[in-house]
Structures are given as structure tokens and as C-alpha cells.
Coordinates of C-alpha atoms in Angstrom, one line a residue:
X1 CA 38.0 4.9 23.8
X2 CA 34.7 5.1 22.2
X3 CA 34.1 6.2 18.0
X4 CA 32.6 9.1 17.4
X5 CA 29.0 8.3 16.0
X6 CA 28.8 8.8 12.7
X7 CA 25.7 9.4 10.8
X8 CA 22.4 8.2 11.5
X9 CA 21.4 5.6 9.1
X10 CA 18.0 6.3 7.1
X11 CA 15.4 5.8 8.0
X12 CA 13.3 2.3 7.0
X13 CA 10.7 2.5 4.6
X14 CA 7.7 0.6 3.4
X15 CA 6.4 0.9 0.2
X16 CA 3.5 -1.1 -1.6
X17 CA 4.2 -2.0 -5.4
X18 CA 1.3 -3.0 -7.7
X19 CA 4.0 -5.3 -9.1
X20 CA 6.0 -8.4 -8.0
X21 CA 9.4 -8.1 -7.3
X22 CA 11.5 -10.5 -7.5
X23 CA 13.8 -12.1 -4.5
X24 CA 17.2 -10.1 -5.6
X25 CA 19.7 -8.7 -3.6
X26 CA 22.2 -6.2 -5.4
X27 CA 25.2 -6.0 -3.0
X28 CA 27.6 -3.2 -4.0
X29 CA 26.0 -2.0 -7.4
X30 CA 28.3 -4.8 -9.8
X31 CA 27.1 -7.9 -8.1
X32 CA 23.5 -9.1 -7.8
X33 CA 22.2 -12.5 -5.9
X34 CA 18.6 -13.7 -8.0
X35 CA 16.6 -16.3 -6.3
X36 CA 13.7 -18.1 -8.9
X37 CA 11.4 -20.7 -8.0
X38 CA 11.7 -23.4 -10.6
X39 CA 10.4 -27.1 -10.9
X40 CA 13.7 -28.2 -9.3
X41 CA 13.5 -26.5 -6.5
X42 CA 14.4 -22.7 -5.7
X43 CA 17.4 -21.9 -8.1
X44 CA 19.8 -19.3 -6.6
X45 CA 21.8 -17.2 -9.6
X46 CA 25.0 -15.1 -8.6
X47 CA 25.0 -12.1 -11.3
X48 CA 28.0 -10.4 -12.4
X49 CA 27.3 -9.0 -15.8
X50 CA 27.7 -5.1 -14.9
X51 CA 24.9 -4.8 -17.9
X52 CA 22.8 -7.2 -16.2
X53 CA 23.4 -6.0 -12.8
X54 CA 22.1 -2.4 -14.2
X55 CA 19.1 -3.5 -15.4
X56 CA 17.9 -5.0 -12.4
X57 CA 19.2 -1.9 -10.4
X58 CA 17.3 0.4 -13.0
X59 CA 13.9 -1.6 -12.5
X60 CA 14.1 -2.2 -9.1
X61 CA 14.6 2.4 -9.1
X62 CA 11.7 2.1 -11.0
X63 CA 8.9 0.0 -9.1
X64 CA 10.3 1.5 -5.9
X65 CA 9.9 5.2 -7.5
X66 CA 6.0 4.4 -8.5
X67 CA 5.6 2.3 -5.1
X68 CA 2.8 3.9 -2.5
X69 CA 4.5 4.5 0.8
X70 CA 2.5 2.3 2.9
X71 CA 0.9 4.1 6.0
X72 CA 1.4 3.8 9.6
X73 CA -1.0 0.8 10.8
X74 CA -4.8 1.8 10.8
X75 CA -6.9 1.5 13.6
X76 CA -10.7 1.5 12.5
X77 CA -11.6 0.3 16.4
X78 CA -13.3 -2.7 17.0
X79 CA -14.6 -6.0 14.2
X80 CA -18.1 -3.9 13.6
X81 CA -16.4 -0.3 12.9
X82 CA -13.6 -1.7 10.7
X83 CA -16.3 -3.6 8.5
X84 CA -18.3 -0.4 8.0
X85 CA -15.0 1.6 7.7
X86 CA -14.2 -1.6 4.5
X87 CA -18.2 -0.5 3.3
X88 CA -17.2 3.5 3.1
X89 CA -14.3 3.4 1.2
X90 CA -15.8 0.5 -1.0
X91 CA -18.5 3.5 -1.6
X92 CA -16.2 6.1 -1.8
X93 CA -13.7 4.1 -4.4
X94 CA -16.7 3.7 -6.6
X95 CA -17.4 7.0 -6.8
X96 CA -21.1 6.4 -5.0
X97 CA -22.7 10.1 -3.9
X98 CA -23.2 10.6 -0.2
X99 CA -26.8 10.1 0.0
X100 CA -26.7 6.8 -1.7
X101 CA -23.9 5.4 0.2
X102 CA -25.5 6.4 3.4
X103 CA -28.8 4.8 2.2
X104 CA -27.1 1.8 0.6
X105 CA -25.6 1.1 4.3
X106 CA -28.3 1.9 6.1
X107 CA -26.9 5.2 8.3
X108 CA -27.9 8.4 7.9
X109 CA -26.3 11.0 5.7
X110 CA -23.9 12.6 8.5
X111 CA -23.2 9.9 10.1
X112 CA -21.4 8.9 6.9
X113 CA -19.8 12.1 6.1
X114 CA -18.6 11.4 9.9
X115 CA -16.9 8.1 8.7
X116 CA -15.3 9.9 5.6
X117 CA -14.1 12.8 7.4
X118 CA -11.8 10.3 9.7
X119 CA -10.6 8.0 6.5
X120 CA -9.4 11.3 4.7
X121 CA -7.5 11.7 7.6
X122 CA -6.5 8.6 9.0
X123 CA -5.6 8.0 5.2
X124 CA -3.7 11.3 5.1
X125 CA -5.8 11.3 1.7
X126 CA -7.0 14.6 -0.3
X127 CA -9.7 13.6 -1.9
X128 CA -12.8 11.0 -1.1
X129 CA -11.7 8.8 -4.7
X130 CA -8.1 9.1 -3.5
X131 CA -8.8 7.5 -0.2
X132 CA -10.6 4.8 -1.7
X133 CA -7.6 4.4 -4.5
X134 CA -5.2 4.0 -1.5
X135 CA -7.5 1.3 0.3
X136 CA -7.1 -0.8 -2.7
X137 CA -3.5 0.3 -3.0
X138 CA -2.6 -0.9 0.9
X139 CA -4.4 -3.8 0.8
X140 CA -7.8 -2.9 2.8
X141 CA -9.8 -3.6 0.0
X142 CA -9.8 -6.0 -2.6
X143 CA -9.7 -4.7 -6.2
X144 CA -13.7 -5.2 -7.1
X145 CA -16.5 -3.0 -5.7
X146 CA -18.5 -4.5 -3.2

């Protein structure tokens, strides 16, 4: 006879942290498995110091708490779009008005605002500065202006 199902498991997440983690797997909240890369060789460390083993649970709560959820996978079109799409939020991250983005790139003024318009939303962002904060944060730009 078949189980009854039980209870759908969670869902997977993604999440983007400004901050390395390090390889660690905490298997039933008393043990924890660390793996460091050493001059030796990658050391593997079996953890069972429930102070210890707290710690790491508590920071690993932490980074995941301030972690960006990472967004479904953007689609800016083909090589030449995507580039521009990289040039708007660059603009848009620094904070650059309209009119001198659009002259600084070389389209006109609405044809910009046409290009923001779909990164708010393809970014699920609020704000012109907040899309180009979660560019950075998801990896489509690097960290300097361009």
C-alpha cells in the first residue's frame, strides 16, 4: 500500500551574500562538518562543541537573514540590448539624471526612460537607485561605475 504524502518540502531558495561563507554543513543542530583550504591540502574538521556548533548556526542565520534573494534569471534579449541594459543601471546606480544618461549613451530621453521602466520591473525594484543597488548585488554589474 502506498504512504500517505506528507508535507510538501520548502521550497529552494537562492540568496546572494555580500560575504563568503564558508564550506560547513551543520547536520542536526549539535554536529557541524567545516571544510578549510590550507597549504596541505583541503582540511576537513568534524565539529562537536554544542558552543561551537551555535556559533556557526547563529552566523550562518545571520548572513542568510541579510542575503538578497536572488531573482528569477534575467532576460535583457540579445548581446547589444543586454550591454545597454549593463549601461542604464550603471547610470541609474550612480545616481546620473535622465537627460545625462540618455546623452551620455547616445539615445534619446524616452527611449531611456523606456529601458528603466522594464529594469524596475524585470528587477521587481522600487526605486531607479534600488535597481541599480540590486545589479551590483546579483552580480550584473561590477562594484565601480562605468
Amino acid at each position: 500500500p502506498d504512504a500517505a504524502p506528507g508535507p510538501a518540502p520548502p521550497p529552494v531558495q537562492v540568496r546572494i551574500a555580500a560575504v563568503a561563507l564558508p564550506t560547513a554543513v551543520i547536520a542536526d543542530g549539535r554536529t557541524a562538518l567545516v571544510c578549510t583550504e590550507a597549504e596541505e591540502g583541503r582540511q576537513t574538521s568534524v565539529i562537536e562543541d554544542p558552543v561551537v556548533v551555535a556559533t556557526l548556526y547563529g552566523m550562518f542565520g545571520s548572513i542568510w537573514g541579510g542575503a538578497v534573494p536572488a531573482a528569477r534569471p534575467l532576460d535583457f534579449g540579445n548581446r547589444a540590448r543586454t550591454e545597454m541594459v549593463r549601461r542604464v543601471l550603471a547610470r541609474l546606480r550612480d545616481g546620473v539624471t535622465d537627460e545625462a544618461a540618455a546623452r551620455d549613451l547616445a539615445i534619446s530621453v524616452r527611449t531611456y526612460r523606456r529601458y528603466v521602466t522594464g529594469i524596475l520591473e524585470l528587477l521587481e525594484a522600487n526605486s531607479r537607485f534600488q535597481a541599480g543597488v540590486r545589479a551590483t548585488e546579483l552580480g550584473i554589474l561590477g562594484n565601480t561605475s562605468t
